[in-house]
Each structure stands twice: as structure tokens, then as C-alpha cells.
Coordinates of C-alpha atoms in Angstrom, one line a residue:
Chain A
M1 CA -10.8 1.2 -11.6
N2 CA -13.8 2.8 -10.1
L3 CA -13.2 6.2 -12.2
L4 CA -11.7 6.3 -16.2
L5 CA -9.7 8.9 -16.1
L6 CA -9.0 11.3 -19.4
E7 CA -6.2 13.4 -19.9
P8 CA -8.2 17.3 -20.8
A9 CA -6.4 17.0 -24.6
E10 CA -8.3 13.9 -25.0
L11 CA -11.5 15.6 -24.7
H12 CA -12.4 17.1 -28.1
P13 CA -14.4 20.5 -28.6
D14 CA -17.4 18.2 -29.2
G15 CA -17.4 16.6 -25.9
T16 CA -16.0 13.4 -27.6
A17 CA -13.2 11.3 -26.6
R18 CA -11.5 8.1 -28.1
L19 CA -9.6 5.7 -25.8
A20 CA -7.8 2.8 -26.5
G21 CA -4.9 0.4 -24.7
R22 CA -5.6 0.0 -21.0
R23 CA -8.8 1.9 -20.5
L24 CA -10.6 0.2 -23.3
A25 CA -9.3 -3.3 -21.9
H26 CA -10.7 -2.4 -18.8
A27 CA -14.0 -1.5 -20.8
R28 CA -14.5 -4.2 -22.6
E29 CA -13.3 -7.3 -20.0
V30 CA -14.2 -5.8 -16.6
L31 CA -17.0 -3.6 -17.4
K32 CA -18.3 -5.5 -20.2
A33 CA -19.2 -1.8 -21.5
Q34 CA -22.1 -1.9 -24.6
A35 CA -22.9 0.8 -27.0
G36 CA -25.2 3.2 -24.7
D37 CA -23.9 2.6 -21.5
E38 CA -23.1 5.0 -18.7
L39 CA -19.2 5.1 -17.4
R40 CA -17.8 7.1 -14.6
I41 CA -15.4 9.0 -15.9
G42 CA -12.9 12.3 -14.6
I43 CA -11.3 14.3 -16.4
L44 CA -7.6 14.8 -14.8
G45 CA -7.1 17.7 -12.8
G46 CA -10.9 18.6 -13.5
S47 CA -14.1 17.7 -12.9
M48 CA -15.8 14.5 -13.1
G49 CA -19.0 13.1 -14.6
T50 CA -20.2 10.3 -16.9
A51 CA -19.9 9.1 -20.3
R52 CA -22.1 7.5 -22.7
V53 CA -20.1 4.4 -24.3
V54 CA -21.5 5.7 -28.6
H55 CA -19.1 2.9 -30.0
L56 CA -16.8 0.3 -28.7
D57 CA -15.0 -2.4 -30.8
A58 CA -11.2 -4.3 -30.5
H59 CA -9.6 -1.0 -31.4
E60 CA -11.2 2.1 -29.8
L61 CA -13.9 3.2 -27.3
V62 CA -15.6 6.6 -28.2
L63 CA -17.4 8.1 -25.3
A64 CA -20.0 11.5 -25.1
V65 CA -18.8 13.2 -22.0
S66 CA -20.4 14.6 -19.5
A67 CA -18.2 15.8 -16.5
Q68 CA -20.1 18.6 -14.1
E69 CA -19.3 17.7 -10.5
P70 CA -16.2 18.6 -8.5
P71 CA -13.9 15.9 -7.7
P72 CA -13.9 15.1 -3.8
P73 CA -12.2 17.2 -1.1
R74 CA -8.2 17.2 -0.6
A75 CA -7.2 16.1 3.0
G76 CA -5.0 19.2 3.1
V77 CA -2.4 17.3 4.5
D78 CA 1.1 17.1 2.7
L79 CA 3.6 14.4 3.1
L80 CA 7.3 14.0 3.4
L81 CA 8.4 10.4 2.8
A82 CA 11.5 9.3 3.5
I83 CA 11.9 6.7 0.1
P84 CA 10.5 3.5 1.0
R85 CA 11.8 0.5 -1.1
P86 CA 10.5 0.0 -4.0
K87 CA 8.2 -3.1 -3.5
Q88 CA 6.8 -1.0 -0.7
L89 CA 6.4 2.2 -2.5
K90 CA 4.3 0.4 -5.3
R91 CA 2.0 0.3 -2.2
V92 CA 2.4 3.4 -0.7
L93 CA 1.9 5.6 -4.1
P94 CA -1.4 4.5 -5.2
A95 CA -2.7 5.1 -1.1
V96 CA -1.5 8.3 -0.7
A97 CA -3.0 9.2 -3.8
S98 CA -6.7 7.7 -3.0
L99 CA -6.3 9.7 0.3
G100 CA -6.5 12.9 -1.5
V101 CA -2.7 13.7 -0.3
D102 CA -2.0 17.2 -1.4
R103 CA 1.5 17.2 -2.3
L104 CA 4.4 14.4 -1.6
V105 CA 7.7 14.9 -1.6
L106 CA 9.9 11.8 -1.9
V107 CA 13.2 12.5 -0.3
N108 CA 16.3 11.0 0.8
A109 CA 17.6 10.0 3.7
A110 CA 20.8 8.2 5.8
R111 CA 18.5 5.0 6.0
V112 CA 17.5 5.1 2.5
E113 CA 19.4 2.7 0.4
K114 CA 21.7 4.0 -2.3
S115 CA 20.0 1.5 -4.6
Y116 CA 16.6 2.6 -4.5
F117 CA 17.1 5.3 -6.5
Q118 CA 18.3 3.1 -9.4
S119 CA 14.8 1.4 -8.9
H120 CA 12.8 2.2 -12.5
V121 CA 9.5 2.9 -9.6
L122 CA 11.2 5.6 -8.7
T123 CA 11.1 7.4 -11.9
E124 CA 9.0 10.2 -12.7
D125 CA 7.0 8.5 -15.1
S126 CA 6.5 5.5 -13.0
V127 CA 5.5 7.2 -9.6
R128 CA 2.5 9.2 -11.8
E129 CA 1.3 5.8 -13.3
Y130 CA 1.1 4.3 -9.5
L131 CA -0.9 7.7 -8.2
L132 CA -3.2 7.2 -11.0
Q133 CA -4.4 4.1 -10.1
G134 CA -5.0 5.6 -6.7
L135 CA -7.0 8.7 -7.9
E136 CA -9.3 5.8 -10.0
Q137 CA -9.8 3.6 -6.8
A138 CA -11.2 6.8 -4.8
K139 CA -12.6 8.2 -7.8
D140 CA -10.8 11.2 -8.1
T141 CA -8.7 13.4 -10.3
Q142 CA -6.4 15.4 -8.8
L143 CA -3.2 14.1 -8.6
P144 CA -0.6 15.1 -5.6
E145 CA 2.2 17.4 -6.6
L146 CA 4.9 15.7 -7.0
L147 CA 8.6 16.5 -6.0
I148 CA 11.4 13.8 -5.9
R149 CA 15.2 14.8 -3.7
D150 CA 17.9 12.9 -3.6
R151 CA 19.9 15.7 -1.0
F152 CA 17.6 15.4 2.6
R153 CA 19.4 18.6 4.0
P154 CA 19.3 21.0 1.1
F155 CA 15.6 20.5 0.6
I156 CA 15.2 20.9 4.4
E157 CA 16.7 24.1 4.6
D158 CA 16.8 26.0 1.3
E159 CA 13.0 24.4 0.0
A160 CA 11.0 23.4 3.0
P161 CA 10.5 26.8 4.7
A162 CA 8.9 28.1 1.5
L163 CA 6.7 24.9 0.8
F164 CA 5.6 24.8 4.3
A165 CA 5.4 28.3 5.1
S166 CA 2.3 28.4 6.9
H167 CA 1.7 24.4 7.3
Q168 CA 1.3 22.6 10.7
K169 CA 4.8 20.6 10.7
L170 CA 4.6 17.3 12.6
L171 CA 7.0 14.4 12.9
P172 CA 5.3 11.2 13.8
H173 CA 8.8 9.9 15.4
P174 CA 8.7 6.9 18.0
P175 CA 11.5 8.0 20.8
A176 CA 8.6 11.1 21.1
T177 CA 6.1 10.8 23.7
A178 CA 3.8 13.6 23.5
P179 CA 0.8 12.4 21.5
L180 CA -1.0 13.8 18.5
F181 CA -3.4 15.3 20.0
G182 CA -1.0 17.4 22.9
Q183 CA 0.0 19.4 19.9
P184 CA -1.8 22.9 18.6
R185 CA -5.0 21.8 16.7
P186 CA -4.7 22.8 13.4
G187 CA -7.5 25.6 11.6
P188 CA -9.9 24.0 9.6
T189 CA -8.0 25.0 6.7
Q190 CA -4.8 24.9 7.5
R191 CA -2.3 22.7 5.7
I192 CA -0.3 20.0 8.0
V193 CA 2.5 18.3 6.5
L194 CA 3.5 15.1 8.0
A195 CA 7.3 14.1 8.2
V196 CA 7.5 10.1 8.1
G197 CA 10.8 8.3 8.3
P198 CA 11.9 5.0 6.9
E199 CA 12.5 1.7 8.2
G200 CA 14.4 2.1 11.4
G201 CA 13.7 5.9 11.8
W202 CA 15.4 9.4 11.0
V203 CA 18.6 9.1 12.5
P204 CA 19.4 12.1 15.1
F205 CA 21.0 14.4 12.5
E206 CA 18.1 14.5 10.7
V207 CA 15.9 14.8 13.5
E208 CA 17.5 17.8 14.5
L209 CA 17.2 19.4 11.3
L210 CA 13.3 18.6 11.1
Q211 CA 12.9 19.8 14.8
A212 CA 14.7 23.4 13.2
A213 CA 12.6 24.0 10.8
G214 CA 9.7 23.7 12.8
F215 CA 8.3 20.5 13.0
L216 CA 6.7 19.1 16.3
P217 CA 7.5 15.3 17.3
F218 CA 5.0 13.4 18.7
S219 CA 4.3 9.4 19.0
L220 CA 2.0 7.2 17.2
G221 CA 2.2 4.8 20.5
P222 CA 4.5 1.8 21.2
R223 CA 3.3 -0.5 17.9
V224 CA 5.7 -0.3 15.0
L225 CA 3.4 0.0 12.0
R226 CA 4.8 -0.3 8.1
T227 CA 4.3 2.7 6.2
E228 CA 1.8 1.9 4.3
V229 CA -0.3 1.1 7.3
A230 CA 0.6 4.0 9.2
I231 CA 0.3 6.8 6.7
P232 CA -3.8 6.0 6.8
V233 CA -3.7 5.7 10.4
L234 CA -2.3 9.5 10.4
L235 CA -4.7 10.5 8.2
G236 CA -7.4 9.2 9.8
Q237 CA -6.5 10.7 13.0
L238 CA -5.1 13.9 11.4
S239 CA -9.3 14.0 9.7
A240 CA -10.5 12.9 13.2
W241 CA -8.2 15.8 15.0
R242 CA -9.0 18.9 12.5
M243 CA -12.5 18.1 13.1
G244 CA -11.9 18.6 17.0
V245 CA -14.0 15.4 17.4
S246 CA -16.0 15.7 20.5
S247 CA -18.9 13.4 21.7
P248 CA -22.6 14.5 20.9
G249 CA -23.3 11.3 23.0
Chain B
M1 CA 10.7 -8.6 11.9
N2 CA 11.0 -6.4 14.5
L3 CA 10.8 -8.9 17.4
L4 CA 11.3 -12.3 17.4
L5 CA 8.1 -14.3 18.2
L6 CA 8.3 -17.7 20.6
E7 CA 5.8 -20.5 21.3
P8 CA 5.2 -20.5 25.4
A9 CA 6.3 -24.2 24.5
E10 CA 9.9 -23.1 23.2
L11 CA 10.7 -21.9 26.7
H12 CA 12.5 -24.4 28.7
P13 CA 11.7 -24.5 32.5
D14 CA 15.2 -23.2 33.1
G15 CA 14.4 -19.7 30.8
T16 CA 16.4 -20.8 27.5
A17 CA 15.0 -21.4 24.1
R18 CA 16.1 -23.2 21.1
L19 CA 15.3 -21.9 17.7
A20 CA 16.0 -23.0 13.9
G21 CA 14.3 -22.5 10.8
R22 CA 13.2 -18.7 9.8
R23 CA 14.3 -17.1 13.4
L24 CA 17.6 -18.7 12.9
A25 CA 18.2 -17.4 9.3
H26 CA 16.5 -13.8 10.2
A27 CA 19.2 -13.8 13.3
R28 CA 22.3 -15.0 10.9
E29 CA 21.2 -13.0 8.0
V30 CA 19.2 -9.8 8.9
L31 CA 20.4 -9.0 12.5
K32 CA 23.9 -10.7 12.3
A33 CA 23.4 -11.6 15.7
Q34 CA 26.5 -12.8 17.6
A35 CA 26.7 -14.7 21.0
G36 CA 26.1 -12.3 23.5
D37 CA 23.8 -10.1 21.7
E38 CA 20.4 -9.0 23.0
L39 CA 17.9 -9.5 21.0
R40 CA 14.1 -8.4 21.6
I41 CA 11.7 -11.0 21.8
G42 CA 7.8 -12.0 22.9
I43 CA 6.4 -14.9 23.9
L44 CA 3.0 -15.4 22.0
G45 CA -0.1 -14.8 23.9
G46 CA 2.5 -13.5 26.9
S47 CA 5.0 -10.8 27.6
M48 CA 8.0 -9.5 25.7
G49 CA 11.6 -8.5 26.7
T50 CA 15.2 -9.4 25.6
A51 CA 17.1 -12.5 24.9
R52 CA 20.9 -13.1 25.1
V53 CA 22.7 -15.1 22.2
V54 CA 24.0 -17.8 24.4
H55 CA 25.4 -19.9 20.7
L56 CA 24.1 -19.3 17.3
D57 CA 25.7 -21.4 14.4
A58 CA 24.1 -22.3 11.2
H59 CA 21.9 -25.5 12.5
E60 CA 20.5 -23.9 15.9
L61 CA 20.0 -20.4 18.0
V62 CA 20.0 -20.4 21.9
L63 CA 18.7 -17.7 23.4
A64 CA 18.6 -16.7 27.3
V65 CA 15.2 -15.4 27.7
S66 CA 13.8 -12.8 30.0
A67 CA 10.4 -11.2 29.6
Q68 CA 8.9 -9.0 32.1
E69 CA 7.2 -6.3 29.9
P70 CA 3.5 -6.0 28.8
P71 CA 2.7 -5.9 25.2
P72 CA 1.1 -3.1 23.9
P73 CA -2.4 -2.2 24.6
R74 CA -4.9 -3.7 22.2
A75 CA -7.2 -1.3 20.1
G76 CA -10.6 -2.6 21.8
V77 CA -12.1 -3.0 17.9
D78 CA -13.0 -6.0 16.8
L79 CA -13.5 -6.4 12.8
L80 CA -16.2 -8.3 10.5
L81 CA -14.8 -8.1 7.2
A82 CA -15.9 -9.8 4.2
I83 CA -13.3 -12.3 2.4
P84 CA -11.1 -10.1 0.5
R85 CA -9.3 -11.5 -3.0
P86 CA -6.4 -13.8 -1.6
K87 CA -3.6 -11.2 -3.1
Q88 CA -5.4 -8.6 -0.6
L89 CA -6.0 -10.9 2.4
K90 CA -2.0 -11.5 2.4
R91 CA -1.7 -7.6 2.9
V92 CA -4.5 -7.2 5.1
L93 CA -3.8 -10.0 7.4
P94 CA -0.3 -8.3 8.6
A95 CA -1.8 -4.9 9.2
V96 CA -5.2 -6.1 11.0
A97 CA -2.2 -7.5 13.4
S98 CA -0.6 -5.0 13.8
L99 CA -3.0 -2.5 14.5
G100 CA -3.8 -4.5 17.6
V101 CA -7.0 -6.0 16.4
D102 CA -8.6 -7.8 19.1
R103 CA -10.6 -10.4 17.2
L104 CA -10.9 -10.6 13.4
V105 CA -14.1 -12.9 11.7
L106 CA -13.3 -13.2 8.3
V107 CA -16.9 -14.2 6.7
N108 CA -18.5 -15.0 3.6
A109 CA -21.0 -12.5 1.6
A110 CA -22.7 -12.0 -1.7
R111 CA -19.6 -9.5 -3.4
V112 CA -17.3 -12.8 -2.4
E113 CA -16.1 -14.8 -4.9
K114 CA -16.9 -18.7 -4.4
S115 CA -12.8 -19.2 -5.6
Y116 CA -11.9 -17.5 -2.5
F117 CA -12.4 -20.3 -0.2
Q118 CA -10.3 -22.5 -2.9
S119 CA -6.8 -20.2 -2.1
H120 CA -4.4 -21.7 0.4
V121 CA -4.3 -18.1 1.8
L122 CA -7.6 -18.9 3.7
T123 CA -6.6 -21.8 5.5
E124 CA -6.2 -21.2 9.2
D125 CA -2.8 -22.1 9.5
S126 CA -1.7 -19.6 6.7
V127 CA -3.6 -16.7 8.1
R128 CA -2.0 -17.3 11.5
E129 CA 1.2 -16.9 9.4
Y130 CA 0.3 -13.4 8.2
L131 CA -1.4 -12.6 11.5
L132 CA 2.1 -13.7 13.4
Q133 CA 3.8 -11.3 10.6
G134 CA 2.0 -8.7 12.1
L135 CA 2.8 -9.1 15.3
E136 CA 6.5 -9.5 14.6
Q137 CA 6.5 -5.9 12.5
A138 CA 4.2 -3.9 15.2
K139 CA 6.5 -5.7 18.0
D140 CA 2.9 -7.6 19.9
T141 CA 2.4 -10.7 21.5
Q142 CA -1.5 -10.8 21.4
L143 CA -2.8 -13.1 17.9
P144 CA -6.4 -11.3 17.0
E145 CA -8.7 -14.5 17.9
L146 CA -9.8 -15.8 14.4
L147 CA -13.2 -16.7 13.2
I148 CA -13.9 -18.0 9.4
R149 CA -17.4 -18.8 8.1
D150 CA -18.8 -19.6 5.1
R151 CA -22.1 -18.7 5.7
F152 CA -23.6 -15.2 6.4
R153 CA -27.1 -15.1 7.5
P154 CA -26.3 -17.8 10.3
F155 CA -23.7 -15.8 11.7
I156 CA -25.5 -12.5 12.4
E157 CA -28.8 -14.1 13.2
D158 CA -26.9 -16.8 15.6
E159 CA -23.7 -15.9 16.7
A160 CA -22.8 -12.4 16.6
P161 CA -25.5 -11.1 18.9
A162 CA -23.6 -13.1 21.7
L163 CA -20.3 -12.3 20.3
F164 CA -20.7 -8.6 20.2
A165 CA -23.3 -8.5 22.7
S166 CA -21.6 -5.3 24.5
H167 CA -20.0 -3.6 21.6
Q168 CA -20.8 0.1 20.1
K169 CA -21.4 -2.0 16.1
L170 CA -20.4 0.4 13.0
L171 CA -21.1 0.2 9.6
P172 CA -18.9 1.7 7.3
H173 CA -21.1 1.5 4.3
P174 CA -20.5 4.7 1.3
P175 CA -25.0 5.3 0.6
A176 CA -24.7 6.4 4.3
T177 CA -24.4 10.1 5.0
A178 CA -23.9 10.6 8.5
P179 CA -20.2 10.8 9.7
L180 CA -18.7 8.2 12.0
F181 CA -18.6 11.2 14.7
G182 CA -22.5 11.7 14.3
Q183 CA -22.8 8.3 16.2
P184 CA -23.0 7.6 19.7
R185 CA -19.4 8.0 21.4
P186 CA -18.2 4.7 23.0
G187 CA -16.6 4.6 26.5
P188 CA -12.9 4.4 26.9
T189 CA -12.8 0.4 27.3
Q190 CA -16.4 -0.1 25.5
R191 CA -15.4 -2.7 22.7
I192 CA -16.4 -1.6 19.1
V193 CA -17.1 -4.1 16.1
L194 CA -16.7 -2.6 12.2
A195 CA -18.3 -4.6 9.6
V196 CA -16.5 -3.8 6.3
G197 CA -17.7 -5.1 3.4
P198 CA -16.1 -6.9 -0.1
E199 CA -15.1 -4.6 -3.2
G200 CA -18.5 -3.3 -4.2
G201 CA -20.1 -3.6 -1.0
W202 CA -22.4 -5.1 0.9
V203 CA -25.6 -6.0 -1.1
P204 CA -29.0 -4.3 0.4
F205 CA -29.7 -7.9 2.0
E206 CA -26.8 -7.9 4.3
V207 CA -27.1 -4.1 4.7
E208 CA -30.6 -4.9 6.2
L209 CA -29.4 -7.8 8.5
L210 CA -26.6 -6.0 9.8
Q211 CA -29.0 -3.0 10.8
A212 CA -31.4 -5.5 12.4
A213 CA -28.2 -6.6 14.6
G214 CA -27.9 -3.3 15.8
F215 CA -24.9 -1.9 13.5
L216 CA -25.1 1.7 12.6
P217 CA -24.4 2.9 9.1
F218 CA -21.7 6.0 8.5
S219 CA -19.8 7.1 5.8
L220 CA -16.3 7.9 5.4
G221 CA -16.3 10.2 2.7
P222 CA -16.7 10.3 -1.0
R223 CA -13.1 8.1 -1.6
V224 CA -13.7 4.6 -2.6
L225 CA -10.8 3.2 -0.7
R226 CA -9.4 -0.1 -1.1
T227 CA -9.8 -2.8 1.8
E228 CA -5.9 -2.4 3.6
V229 CA -6.4 1.2 3.3
A230 CA -9.9 1.7 4.7
I231 CA -9.3 -0.4 7.6
P232 CA -5.8 1.5 8.7
V233 CA -8.0 5.1 8.5
L234 CA -11.0 3.5 10.1
L235 CA -8.6 2.6 13.1
G236 CA -6.9 5.8 13.2
Q237 CA -10.1 7.7 13.4
L238 CA -11.8 5.4 16.0
S239 CA -8.9 5.7 18.0
A240 CA -9.1 9.5 18.2
W241 CA -12.6 9.2 18.7
R242 CA -12.3 7.4 22.2
M243 CA -10.3 9.6 23.0
G244 CA -13.2 12.5 22.3
V245 CA -10.0 14.3 20.6
S246 CA -10.8 18.0 21.3
S247 CA -8.3 21.3 21.2
P248 CA -6.3 22.2 23.6
G249 CA -5.0 24.8 21.0

């Protein structure tokens, strides 16, 4: 936890906040905070800054908050992600939030096991907790917008066109041979949406729907990467691509 | 497991191999293989291809191997990595191997806890097992060359100059402000080495030694990423950078 996150409602008009539970425990046990110390804090959905420890005991942490700094810039990337197995989802969610993904759509697909929907990991509250861990890690205050959809086709046909109206739509899909960088390069502020399939990939029917919706297939190369590895690789490539990286040397 | 890996010594002169244990269990329980099926296989350190199941029972899997294809290209990247906590190391090692890292140096640093060296995860056999998982995932046969070093300074001063003699040496280091792409771009076949610090970063003494050894500091941006997220982001950026990505559109 590199940033203590406060809900806006926890901030009193006099600029103080009173915390208990997990954040109190972190301040006492990990940060070994004492009265007078300055801690890094962020207001969820808002600015970040520091907070002075006014008082700290076994029951309560009282902070005097000064949050004037903007959060880090967003990735400008949305993720349409076939729901991974719960064990993997627990690792993917903090990674996605730490990378500054703007919007996360967790969607059902033919190769997503039905049982994943029964997992407690996939409840909105649980997903939010894992995303918050990513913000605390990365020092960010902006949660990705979250959608969970249990039907693929209605989502692609009815919701996606409006959600991704002006996005550059990309489909990492191993049978494709074109590299990412062969696609039209997005403008510096244009949003990108990536459709990342389940283990074993999208089925042909899903690929057809995605292509009909404007998603351009490309290949990441011959290596088959786990979702939690593929997503940061893709975000790294996209950040370079967007900057149109060329050589000064 | 997307590829069944065989040790070269397991391949008999007549082209058959007899397997038991974990790979037999995988063939029976996950792949539900039967006599006559074709499985994807690789010879560790060598080529890959297919194998026909000649016989399969509770005790033995007999394969007729045909391995003519080259493994996927390497990343051209070495990693000098301050030893992460064991729980993280278990996730980092398969990721590193799946990404095709050429050489992995696990090195001690001031902010590496002494207890990590007592962990069974850090033994050569255990590290190798986790790297093999990454090869099985990515469909690769080439293990990264592995070095484990418990003293930072002697490694940097005595071993690194010869190991990284013609490498482009890079140091992702948050206090730096230059972006990666401000550095001289490596040639298409030049090896790169990345020095990735521990949680909390390299201490100033270590940064000085790395800079004296020719490592150029740059910043990945304001987000603090976990090691297992930062490494794939860096590899993604480097692959784009090496290609000198520029816009066709």
C-alpha cells in the first residue's frame, strides 16, 4: 500500500478524517506511524497529497489532510476481458487498476466456465476491493469504470457500439499475422479498446462478432502468454505506439 | 501447459520417449489424451513439434516424437533483478521465462530481506521448475540462463562488465525524469539488460554503482507497479522501441 485511500465522505469539512480497520492497521503495523508523521493519501476519484497524523491509537487514526495534487494520467485504454478463472482474476484486477485502465468490461464467452459466475471474486464488491488494491499500489485515485456482463452477443451488438463509438478497437488474436504496429496508429488522445479472450482464445463466432463491430485482429507473436502477463505487455506496447516511438540515436 | 517439455536424454534414438509423473498426469487428466492423438512437445534447449501417443496407461505415456520446428525468437533482453519476496518470485519466474528473457540474474540488494535467501523458492532446482512452467505456458524450449548472486557489489564490479559487455544497459528508476525513449535506441540485434530494483527501489549506493557500470536511468512514469507487472510492461515497451515503431497511418 503506497497510498492510503479515503472515500470522499470520510473527509470532514475541517479537513480531518478518522479511520479504523485495515488502514489503521497498515499505518500502525507497516508504516509504524506516529503522531506528527506525514502519510501519502488520496481521495477516491479525486486529488492526492499528504496527511499529518494528528492522533493514533489502537482504535483510531486521525489525519489532517492536504490533497492538492492531481492523480497520474490515465492509460487511455479500455479492456474488454473474457472472465478469467477466479484465481487469475484476483491477480488481473489489481494489475489492471495499477496500469490506469479507464474502463474494464468483464464479459462472458464460450470458453469461460459457467462456475466462474458463482465465484465470490466476481461480485461487484469483491472486484472493487481488488481494483482498490491496484490504486493503493500505483498511487492513483481513479477506479476503472466497471461493467460485468453475462451475455457476450447482446453486449457486443447492443452496448459496445455506443461505449466504444470513437475508440480504436483492437483484437489480440493469435491466428492473425499482422503485428500491432501495422494497424492505423491512434491519435495521442484517442481511446483504445482491447478485446482480450479467455484461455484457449475467442471462438470463431465471437471473433466474427468482434470484427463486425470494428475490432482489428493482430498478433502478439508466437508466445502464448497468461492473461496477467499479456495485459501489461499490451499496455507497454500501446504506450510506445501511441507516442510513435522513434529513434533519437 | 501448452507444450509438453522433454529432457534431451529422455528422447531415445528410435524417436520415442517414455514419460511418467506430472506429464503423464497432464496428458491423462487435462488433455484426456488417447493412443493415436498428437500432442505439442518441445525438447528442452532444442526444437519443438508434435508427438503421437503410442501408448498410455496409468503408469506410462509412450510418445513417437517429431520435433523439427525452431522455438520462438528470444526477447534479446537480460534481467538483473533484485530478489523479490518468495510469494512474488513464484509469479515472476514463469512470467520471465514465458517472455523469452535471455538471462536472469537474481541479485541481493540492500532492500532485499535476508530471510528470502532461506526460502526454498530460491534454490536452483525450485527456480528452474518455475521457469519451466513459463516455457510450457509460452510454447518455448529455451530456459533463461540463470545466475543467483548474494553479493551486489562484487557482482556489479567483477562479473557484470564481461556479462553485459556489449549490452544497452537500462535502469528503470523512479527519481529519473527521462523517458525510456529518450535513451539511445539499441540496434535490432543488440542485447538489452534491465536492472529492476526491489520493493522500495535501489538505494543510492546501488544506483551509483549501476550508473558507474554504464546503466542509464529512466522513468516508467508516476505509477508504482509491482515487479510482476512492471517487467511485462518494460518488455512490451522495449519490443516496440527496438522496432522503432512509427506510424503508418
